[in-house]
Short mmCIF file of C-alpha atoms and ligand atoms in Angstrom, two decimals:
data_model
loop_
_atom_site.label_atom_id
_atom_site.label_comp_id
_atom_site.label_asym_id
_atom_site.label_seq_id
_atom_site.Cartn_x
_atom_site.Cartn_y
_atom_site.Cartn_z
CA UNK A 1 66.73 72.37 91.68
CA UNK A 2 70.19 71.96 90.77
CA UNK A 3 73.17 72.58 92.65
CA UNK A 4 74.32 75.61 90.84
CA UNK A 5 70.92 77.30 89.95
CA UNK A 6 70.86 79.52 93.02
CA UNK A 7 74.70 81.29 91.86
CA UNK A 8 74.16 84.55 92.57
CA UNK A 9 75.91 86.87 89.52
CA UNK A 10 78.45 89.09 91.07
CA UNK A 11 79.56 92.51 89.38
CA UNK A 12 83.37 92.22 87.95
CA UNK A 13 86.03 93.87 89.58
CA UNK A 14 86.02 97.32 88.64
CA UNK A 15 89.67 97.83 87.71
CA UNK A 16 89.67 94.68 85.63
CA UNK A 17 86.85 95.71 83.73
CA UNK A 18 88.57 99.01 82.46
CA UNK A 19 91.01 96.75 80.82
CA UNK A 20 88.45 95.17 78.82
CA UNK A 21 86.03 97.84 78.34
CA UNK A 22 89.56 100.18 76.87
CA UNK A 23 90.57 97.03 74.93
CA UNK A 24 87.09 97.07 73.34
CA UNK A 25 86.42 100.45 72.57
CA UNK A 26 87.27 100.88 68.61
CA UNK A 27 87.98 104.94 69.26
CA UNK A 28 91.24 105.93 67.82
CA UNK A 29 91.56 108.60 70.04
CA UNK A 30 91.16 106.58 73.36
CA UNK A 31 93.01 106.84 76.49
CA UNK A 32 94.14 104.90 79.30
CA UNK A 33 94.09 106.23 82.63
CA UNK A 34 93.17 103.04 83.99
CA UNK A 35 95.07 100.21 85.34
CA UNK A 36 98.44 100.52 86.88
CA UNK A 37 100.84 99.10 83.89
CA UNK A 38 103.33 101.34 82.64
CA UNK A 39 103.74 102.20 79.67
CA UNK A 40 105.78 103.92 76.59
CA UNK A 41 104.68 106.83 74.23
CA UNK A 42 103.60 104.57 72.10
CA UNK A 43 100.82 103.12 74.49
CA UNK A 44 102.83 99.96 74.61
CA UNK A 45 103.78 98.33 77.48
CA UNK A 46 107.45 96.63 76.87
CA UNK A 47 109.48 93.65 78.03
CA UNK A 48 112.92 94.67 79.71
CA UNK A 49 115.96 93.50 77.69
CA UNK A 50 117.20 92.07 81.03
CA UNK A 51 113.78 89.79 81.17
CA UNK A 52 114.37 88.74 77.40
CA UNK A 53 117.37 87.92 77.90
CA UNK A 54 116.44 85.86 81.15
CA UNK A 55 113.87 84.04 79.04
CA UNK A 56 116.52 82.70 76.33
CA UNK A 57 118.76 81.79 78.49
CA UNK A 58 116.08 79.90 81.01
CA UNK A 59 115.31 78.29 77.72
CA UNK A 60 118.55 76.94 77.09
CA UNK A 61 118.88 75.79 80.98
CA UNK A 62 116.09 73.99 82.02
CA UNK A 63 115.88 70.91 81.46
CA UNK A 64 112.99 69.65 83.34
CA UNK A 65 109.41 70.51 84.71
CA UNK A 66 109.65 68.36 87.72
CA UNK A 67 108.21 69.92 90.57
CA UNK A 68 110.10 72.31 92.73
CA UNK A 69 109.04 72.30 95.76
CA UNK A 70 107.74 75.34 98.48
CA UNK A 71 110.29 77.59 97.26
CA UNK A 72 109.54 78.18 94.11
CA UNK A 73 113.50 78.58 91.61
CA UNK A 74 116.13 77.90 93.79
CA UNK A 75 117.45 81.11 94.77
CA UNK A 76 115.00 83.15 94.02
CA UNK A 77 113.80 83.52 97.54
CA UNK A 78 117.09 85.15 98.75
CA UNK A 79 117.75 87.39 95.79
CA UNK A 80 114.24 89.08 96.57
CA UNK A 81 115.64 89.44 100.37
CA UNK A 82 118.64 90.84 99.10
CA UNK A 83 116.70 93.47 97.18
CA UNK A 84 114.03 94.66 99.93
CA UNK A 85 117.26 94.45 102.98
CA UNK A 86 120.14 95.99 100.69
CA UNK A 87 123.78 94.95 101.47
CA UNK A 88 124.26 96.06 105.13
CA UNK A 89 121.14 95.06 106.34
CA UNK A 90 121.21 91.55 104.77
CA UNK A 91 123.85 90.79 107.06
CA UNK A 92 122.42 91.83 110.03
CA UNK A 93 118.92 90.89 109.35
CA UNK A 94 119.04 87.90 106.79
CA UNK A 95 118.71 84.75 109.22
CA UNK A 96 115.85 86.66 111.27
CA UNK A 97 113.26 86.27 107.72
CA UNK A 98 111.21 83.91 106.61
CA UNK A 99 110.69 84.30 102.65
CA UNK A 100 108.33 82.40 100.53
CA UNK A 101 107.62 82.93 96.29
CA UNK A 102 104.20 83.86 95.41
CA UNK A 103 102.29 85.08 93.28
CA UNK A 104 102.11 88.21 93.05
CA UNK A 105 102.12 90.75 95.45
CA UNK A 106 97.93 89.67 95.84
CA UNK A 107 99.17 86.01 96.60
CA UNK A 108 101.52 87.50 99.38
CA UNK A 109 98.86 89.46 101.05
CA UNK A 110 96.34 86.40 101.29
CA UNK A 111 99.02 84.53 102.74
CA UNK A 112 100.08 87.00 104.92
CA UNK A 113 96.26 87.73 105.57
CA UNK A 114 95.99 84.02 106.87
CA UNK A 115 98.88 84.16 108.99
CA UNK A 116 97.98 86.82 110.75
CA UNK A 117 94.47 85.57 111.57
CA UNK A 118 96.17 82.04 112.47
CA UNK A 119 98.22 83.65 114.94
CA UNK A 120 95.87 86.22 116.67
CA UNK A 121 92.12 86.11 115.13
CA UNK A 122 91.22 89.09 116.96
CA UNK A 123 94.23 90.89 114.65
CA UNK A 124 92.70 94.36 113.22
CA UNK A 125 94.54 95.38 110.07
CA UNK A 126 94.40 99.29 109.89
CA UNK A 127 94.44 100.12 105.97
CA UNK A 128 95.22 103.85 104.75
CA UNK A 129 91.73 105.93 103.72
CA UNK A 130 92.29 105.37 100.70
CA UNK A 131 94.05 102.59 99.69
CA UNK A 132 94.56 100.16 97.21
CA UNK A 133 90.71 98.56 96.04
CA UNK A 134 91.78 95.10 96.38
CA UNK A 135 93.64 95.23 100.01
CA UNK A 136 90.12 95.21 102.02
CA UNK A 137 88.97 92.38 100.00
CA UNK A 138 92.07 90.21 100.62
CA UNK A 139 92.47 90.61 104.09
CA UNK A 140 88.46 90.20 105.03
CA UNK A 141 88.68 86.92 102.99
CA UNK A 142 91.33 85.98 105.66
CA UNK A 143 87.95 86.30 107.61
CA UNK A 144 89.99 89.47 109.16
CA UNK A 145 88.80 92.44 110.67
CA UNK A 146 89.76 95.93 108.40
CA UNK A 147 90.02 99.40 109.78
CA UNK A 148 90.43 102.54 107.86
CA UNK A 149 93.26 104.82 109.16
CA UNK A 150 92.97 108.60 107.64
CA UNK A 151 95.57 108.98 105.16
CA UNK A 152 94.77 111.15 102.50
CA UNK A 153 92.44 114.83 102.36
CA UNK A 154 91.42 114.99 99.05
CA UNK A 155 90.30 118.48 99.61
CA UNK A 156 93.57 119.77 101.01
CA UNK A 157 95.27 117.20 97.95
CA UNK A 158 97.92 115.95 100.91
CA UNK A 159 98.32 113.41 103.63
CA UNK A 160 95.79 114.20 106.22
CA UNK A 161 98.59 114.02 109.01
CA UNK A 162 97.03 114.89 112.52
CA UNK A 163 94.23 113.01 111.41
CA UNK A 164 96.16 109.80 110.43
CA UNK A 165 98.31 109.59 114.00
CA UNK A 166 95.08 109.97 115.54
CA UNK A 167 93.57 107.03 114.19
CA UNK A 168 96.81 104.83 114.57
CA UNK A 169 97.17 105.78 117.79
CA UNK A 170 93.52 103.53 119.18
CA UNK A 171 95.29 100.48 117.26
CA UNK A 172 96.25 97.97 119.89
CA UNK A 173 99.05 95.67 120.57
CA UNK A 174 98.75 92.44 117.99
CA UNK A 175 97.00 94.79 115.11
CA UNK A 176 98.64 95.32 111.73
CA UNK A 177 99.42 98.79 110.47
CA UNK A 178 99.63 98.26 106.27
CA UNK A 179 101.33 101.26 104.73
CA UNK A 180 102.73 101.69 100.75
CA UNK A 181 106.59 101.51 100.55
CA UNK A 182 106.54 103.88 98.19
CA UNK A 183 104.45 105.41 94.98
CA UNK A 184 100.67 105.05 97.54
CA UNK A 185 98.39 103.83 95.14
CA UNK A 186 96.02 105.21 94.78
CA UNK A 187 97.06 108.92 95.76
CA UNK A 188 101.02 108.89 94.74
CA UNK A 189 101.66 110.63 98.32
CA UNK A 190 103.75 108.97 100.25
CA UNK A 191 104.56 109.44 103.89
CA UNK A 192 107.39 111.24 105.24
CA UNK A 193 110.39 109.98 106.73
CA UNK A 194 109.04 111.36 110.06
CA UNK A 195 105.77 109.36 109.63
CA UNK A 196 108.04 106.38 108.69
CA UNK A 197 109.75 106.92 112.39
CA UNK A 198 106.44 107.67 113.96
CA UNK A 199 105.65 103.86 112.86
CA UNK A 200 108.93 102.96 113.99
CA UNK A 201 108.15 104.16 117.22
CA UNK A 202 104.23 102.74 117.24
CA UNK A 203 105.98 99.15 116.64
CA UNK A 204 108.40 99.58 119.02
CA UNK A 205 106.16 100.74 122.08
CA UNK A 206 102.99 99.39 120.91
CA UNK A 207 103.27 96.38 119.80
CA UNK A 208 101.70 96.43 116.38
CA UNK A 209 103.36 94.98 113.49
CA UNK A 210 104.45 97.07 110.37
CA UNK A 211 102.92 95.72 107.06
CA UNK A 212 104.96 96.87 104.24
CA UNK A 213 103.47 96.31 100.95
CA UNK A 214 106.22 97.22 98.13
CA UNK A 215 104.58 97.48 94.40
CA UNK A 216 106.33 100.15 92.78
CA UNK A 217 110.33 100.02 93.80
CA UNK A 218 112.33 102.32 91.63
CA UNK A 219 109.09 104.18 89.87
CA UNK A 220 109.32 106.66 92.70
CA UNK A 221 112.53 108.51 93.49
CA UNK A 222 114.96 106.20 93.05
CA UNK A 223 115.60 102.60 92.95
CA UNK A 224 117.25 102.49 96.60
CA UNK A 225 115.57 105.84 97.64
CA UNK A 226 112.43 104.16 97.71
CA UNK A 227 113.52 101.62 99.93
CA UNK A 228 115.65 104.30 102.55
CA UNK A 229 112.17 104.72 104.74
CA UNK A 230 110.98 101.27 104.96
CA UNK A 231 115.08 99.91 105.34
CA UNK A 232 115.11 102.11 108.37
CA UNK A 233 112.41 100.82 109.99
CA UNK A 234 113.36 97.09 109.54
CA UNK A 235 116.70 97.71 110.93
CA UNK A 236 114.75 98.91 114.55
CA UNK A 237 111.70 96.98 114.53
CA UNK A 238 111.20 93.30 115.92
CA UNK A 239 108.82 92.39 113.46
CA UNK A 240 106.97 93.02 110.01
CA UNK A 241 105.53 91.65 107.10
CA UNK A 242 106.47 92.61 103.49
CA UNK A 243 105.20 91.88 100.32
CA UNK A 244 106.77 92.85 97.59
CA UNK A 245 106.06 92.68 93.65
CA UNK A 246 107.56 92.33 90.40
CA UNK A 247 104.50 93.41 88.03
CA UNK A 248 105.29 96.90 87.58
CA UNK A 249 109.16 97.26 88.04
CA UNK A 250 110.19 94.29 86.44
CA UNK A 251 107.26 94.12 83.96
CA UNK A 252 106.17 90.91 84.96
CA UNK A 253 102.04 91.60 85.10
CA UNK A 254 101.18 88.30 83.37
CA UNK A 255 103.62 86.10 85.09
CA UNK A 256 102.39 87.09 88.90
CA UNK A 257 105.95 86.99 90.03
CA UNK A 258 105.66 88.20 94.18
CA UNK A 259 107.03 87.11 97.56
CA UNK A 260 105.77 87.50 101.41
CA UNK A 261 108.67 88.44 103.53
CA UNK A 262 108.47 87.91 107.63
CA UNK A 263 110.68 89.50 109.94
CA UNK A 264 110.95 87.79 112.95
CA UNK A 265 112.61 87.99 116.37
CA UNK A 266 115.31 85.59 115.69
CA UNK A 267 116.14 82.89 113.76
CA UNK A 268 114.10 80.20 115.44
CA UNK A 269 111.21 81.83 114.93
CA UNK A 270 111.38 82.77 111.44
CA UNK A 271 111.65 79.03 110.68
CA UNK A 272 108.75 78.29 112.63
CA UNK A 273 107.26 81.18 110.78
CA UNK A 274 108.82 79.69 107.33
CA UNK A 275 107.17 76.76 108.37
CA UNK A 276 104.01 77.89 108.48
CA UNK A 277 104.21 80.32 105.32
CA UNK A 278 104.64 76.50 103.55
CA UNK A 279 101.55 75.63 104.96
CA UNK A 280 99.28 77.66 103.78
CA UNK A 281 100.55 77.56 100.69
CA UNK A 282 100.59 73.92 100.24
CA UNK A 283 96.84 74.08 101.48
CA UNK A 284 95.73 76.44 98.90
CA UNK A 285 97.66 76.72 95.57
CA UNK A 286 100.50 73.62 96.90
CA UNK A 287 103.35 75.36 95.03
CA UNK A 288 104.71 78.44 93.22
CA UNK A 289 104.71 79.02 90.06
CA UNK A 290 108.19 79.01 89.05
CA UNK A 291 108.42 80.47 85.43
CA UNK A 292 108.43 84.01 86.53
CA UNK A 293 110.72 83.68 89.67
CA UNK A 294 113.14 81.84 87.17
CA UNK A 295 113.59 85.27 84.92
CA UNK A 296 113.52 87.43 88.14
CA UNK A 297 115.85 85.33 89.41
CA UNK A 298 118.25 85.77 86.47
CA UNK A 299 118.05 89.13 86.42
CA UNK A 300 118.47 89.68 89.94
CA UNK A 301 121.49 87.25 90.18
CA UNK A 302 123.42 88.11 86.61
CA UNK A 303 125.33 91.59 87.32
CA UNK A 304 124.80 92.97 83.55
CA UNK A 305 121.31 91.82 83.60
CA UNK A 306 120.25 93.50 87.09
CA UNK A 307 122.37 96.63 85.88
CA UNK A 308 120.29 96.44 82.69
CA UNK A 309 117.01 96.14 84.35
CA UNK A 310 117.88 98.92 86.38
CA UNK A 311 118.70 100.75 83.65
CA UNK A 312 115.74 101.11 81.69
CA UNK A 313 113.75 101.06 85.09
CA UNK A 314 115.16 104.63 85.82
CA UNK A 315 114.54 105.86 82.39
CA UNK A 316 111.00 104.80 82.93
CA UNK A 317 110.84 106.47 86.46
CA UNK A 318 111.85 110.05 84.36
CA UNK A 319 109.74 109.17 81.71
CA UNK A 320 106.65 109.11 84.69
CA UNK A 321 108.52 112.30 86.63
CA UNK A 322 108.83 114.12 83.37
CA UNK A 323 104.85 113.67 82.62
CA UNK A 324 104.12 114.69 86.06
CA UNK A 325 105.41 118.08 85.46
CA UNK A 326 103.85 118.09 81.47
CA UNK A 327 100.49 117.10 83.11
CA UNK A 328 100.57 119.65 85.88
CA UNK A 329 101.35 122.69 83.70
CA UNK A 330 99.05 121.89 80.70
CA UNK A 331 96.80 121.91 83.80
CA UNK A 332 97.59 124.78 85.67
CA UNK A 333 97.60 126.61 81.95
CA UNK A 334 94.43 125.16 80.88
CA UNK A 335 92.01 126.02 84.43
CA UNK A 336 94.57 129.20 85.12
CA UNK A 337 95.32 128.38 88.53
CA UNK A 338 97.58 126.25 90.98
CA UNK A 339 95.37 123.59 92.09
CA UNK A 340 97.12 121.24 90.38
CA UNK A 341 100.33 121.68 91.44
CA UNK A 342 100.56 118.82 93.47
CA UNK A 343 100.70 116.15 90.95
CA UNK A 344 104.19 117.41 90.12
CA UNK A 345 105.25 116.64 93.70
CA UNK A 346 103.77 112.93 94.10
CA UNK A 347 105.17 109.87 93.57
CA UNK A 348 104.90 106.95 91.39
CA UNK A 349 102.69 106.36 88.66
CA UNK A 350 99.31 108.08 90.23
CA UNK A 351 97.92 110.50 91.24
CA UNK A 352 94.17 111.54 91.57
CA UNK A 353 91.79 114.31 89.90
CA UNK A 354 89.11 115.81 91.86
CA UNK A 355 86.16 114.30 90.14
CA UNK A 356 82.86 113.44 91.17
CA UNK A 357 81.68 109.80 89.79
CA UNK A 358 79.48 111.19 87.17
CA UNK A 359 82.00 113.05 85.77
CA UNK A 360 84.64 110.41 85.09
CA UNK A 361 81.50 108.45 83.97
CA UNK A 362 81.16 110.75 81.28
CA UNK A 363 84.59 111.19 80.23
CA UNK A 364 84.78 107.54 79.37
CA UNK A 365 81.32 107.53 77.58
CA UNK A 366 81.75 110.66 75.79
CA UNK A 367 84.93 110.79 75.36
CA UNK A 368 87.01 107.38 76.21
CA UNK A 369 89.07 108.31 78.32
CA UNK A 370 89.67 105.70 80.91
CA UNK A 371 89.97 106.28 84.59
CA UNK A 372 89.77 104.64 87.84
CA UNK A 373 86.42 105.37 89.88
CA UNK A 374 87.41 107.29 92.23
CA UNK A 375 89.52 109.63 89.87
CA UNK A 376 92.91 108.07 89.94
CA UNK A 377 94.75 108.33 86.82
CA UNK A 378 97.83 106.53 85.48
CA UNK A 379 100.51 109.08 84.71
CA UNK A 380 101.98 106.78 81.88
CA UNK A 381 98.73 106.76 79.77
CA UNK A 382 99.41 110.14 78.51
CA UNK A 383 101.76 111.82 75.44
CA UNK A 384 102.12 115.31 74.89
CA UNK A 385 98.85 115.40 72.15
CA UNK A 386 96.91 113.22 74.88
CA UNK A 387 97.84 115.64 77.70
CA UNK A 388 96.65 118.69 75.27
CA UNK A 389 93.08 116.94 74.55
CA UNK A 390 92.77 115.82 78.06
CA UNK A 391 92.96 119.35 79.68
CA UNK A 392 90.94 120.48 76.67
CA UNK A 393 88.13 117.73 78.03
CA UNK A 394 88.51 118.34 81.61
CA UNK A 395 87.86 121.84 81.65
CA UNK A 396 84.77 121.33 79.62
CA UNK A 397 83.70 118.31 82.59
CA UNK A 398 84.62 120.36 85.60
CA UNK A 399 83.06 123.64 84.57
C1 LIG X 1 96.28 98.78 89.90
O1 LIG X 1 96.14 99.23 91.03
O2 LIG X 1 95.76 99.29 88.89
C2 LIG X 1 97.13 97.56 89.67
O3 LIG X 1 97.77 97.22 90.85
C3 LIG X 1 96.41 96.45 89.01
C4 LIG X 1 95.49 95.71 89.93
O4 LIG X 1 95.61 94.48 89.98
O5 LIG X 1 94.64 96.31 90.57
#
């Protein structure tokens, strides 16, 4: 027997798979619903000018590959502060954080994961019902317990309130509470600024610690807008964790440009905290990646470039509002009722159909037209003449 014969063959990742499966299908009338990557009318999924520019000029800069060392480019670290805190709370709150590179958002939550279980084992991290597929996996490899909190009636098609305060209410002091900043993947509703207070005020007298995971700033209703609930509650609370990612706003999928973010009590703390962020990171991957924090860097640092970036972020965020509302009347017209009008009011780039498995099943067999599993589609796969043959092939499922 050899030492590998026994590998058991494990299915691949669902959402990964639509990638390939779309990428291989030779229809010419495809469709991709899939994955969370924005993109144009075209189907194409574009560099910023800001991040070109960033990569000429990191060209022309760097002039070595030496390493770098925990934190990743040099600077990079506080610009991504600076971004989640704004101006007035980055004075207040700037010395009280621990920030280390990662990457990705994913990277961030396994470190985060770890920390937690390092400092309290017996840690439950309440997750929204539903939430994003790869959260439970990353936080039970941190050999952590998950709960689901209720979060969404699909039914109803809107946050299941009385049901959600319920279930955060049994979480105990030393548990994690994760909610979305903004856009929820996979539902696109977000909470309201009085569940954002009602969090504020389950830190505050309970003892749990906010977990803020930030994926889509500026995709929902603004680039600071987005930021308004979850600024508010950092400026209160004693502690919370944040992870924050560049994929989608900035465009940088492929470069897995992310950063874990602790609030702490003081400053002390956060750089025993920082400390320990190093750790684990030297103990699993040793060091950041530094290409992609280099280009986030520049644009975050270089006033044209960040007013650039932002830019063409906001004409992306109407480009994703404006197909909302195209979406939700070709589908209102199409079944000749309202139960679609709640796309139009969500956030972000998804939102989800009501479909039963078998149905999105055939969709993509009969049709290719590529969804998530559980019926979450990705607002910037469509154009006007896929919305029309969408609604046309909908109808024909749900009937
Ligand atoms: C998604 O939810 O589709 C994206 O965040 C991509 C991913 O890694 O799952």
């Amino acid at each position: 027997m050899t030492f590998f014969a026994d590998t058991k063959k494990l299915p691949p990742d669902s959402l990964l798979q639509l990638i390939t499966d779309f990428r291989n299908d030779p229809s010419p009338d495809k469709i991709d619903l899939g994955v969370g990557v924005y993109q144009d009318e075209h189907g194409k999924t574009p560099i910023f000018e800001a991040v070109e520019l960033a990569q000429r000029r990191l060209q022309a800069d760097e002039e070595s590959k030496t390493y770098l060392g925990p934190l990743g480019w040099p600077g990079f670290a506080d610009e991504v502060r600076k971004l989640v805190l704004g101006n007035t709370l980055e004075e207040k709150l700037a010395d009280r954080f621990a920030v280390l590179p990662k990457p990705g958002s994913s990277g961030a939550l396994k470190s985060t994961g770890t920390l937690v279980h390092r400092l309290n084992a017996a840690a439950k991290i309440w997750l929204p019902d539903p939430t994003w597929a790869n959260h439970i996996p990353i936080f039970q490899s941190c050999d952590l317990e998950t709960k689901p909190y209720a979060y969404y009636d699909n039914d109803a098609t809107s946050l299941d309130r009385e049901k959600m305060y319920a279930d955060l209410e049994k979480a105990d002091a030393g548990d994690v509470i994760v909610v979305h900043g903004a856009c929820h993947n996979p539902t696109g509703e977000d909470l309201s600024a009085e569940d954002w207070q009602y969090l504020t005020n389950l830190a505050l007298e309970k003892g749990i610690v906010p977990f803020i995971d930030i994926a889509y700033q500026g995709l929902g209703q603004g680039f600071d807008e987005d930021m308004e609930n979850v600024r508010g509650l950092l400026d209160v609370v004693p502690e919370a964790i944040i992870c924050y990612s560049f994929s989608k706003n900035m465009g940088l999928y492929r470069e897995r440009v992310g950063a874990a973010l602790v609030l702490t009590e003081n400053t002390e703390i956060a750089g025993r905290v920082q400390s320990n962020l190093n750790e684990i990171a030297r103990r699993s991957y040793s060091m950041p990646p530094s290409y992609g924090g280099a280009l986030a860097w520049y644009v975050l640092s270089d006033p044209d470039l960040n007013a650039s970036w932002r830019k063409e972020l906001e004409q992306m965020r109407k480009r994703v509002l404006s197909l909302r509302g195209q979406v939700t009347d070709a589908l209102s017209a199409e079944f000749g009722d309202n139960r679609f009008q709640y796309i139009k009011s969500q956030n972000g780039m998804f939102s989800r159909l009501p479909l039963a498995p078998e149905q999105i099943a055939q969709l993509k067999s009969e049709s290719s037209i590529y969804m998530a599993g559980d019926g979450r589609v990705n607002m910037c796969g469509f154009t006007p003449a896929k919305i029309e043959r969408f609604t046309e092939l909908l109808v024909k499922v749900a009937k």
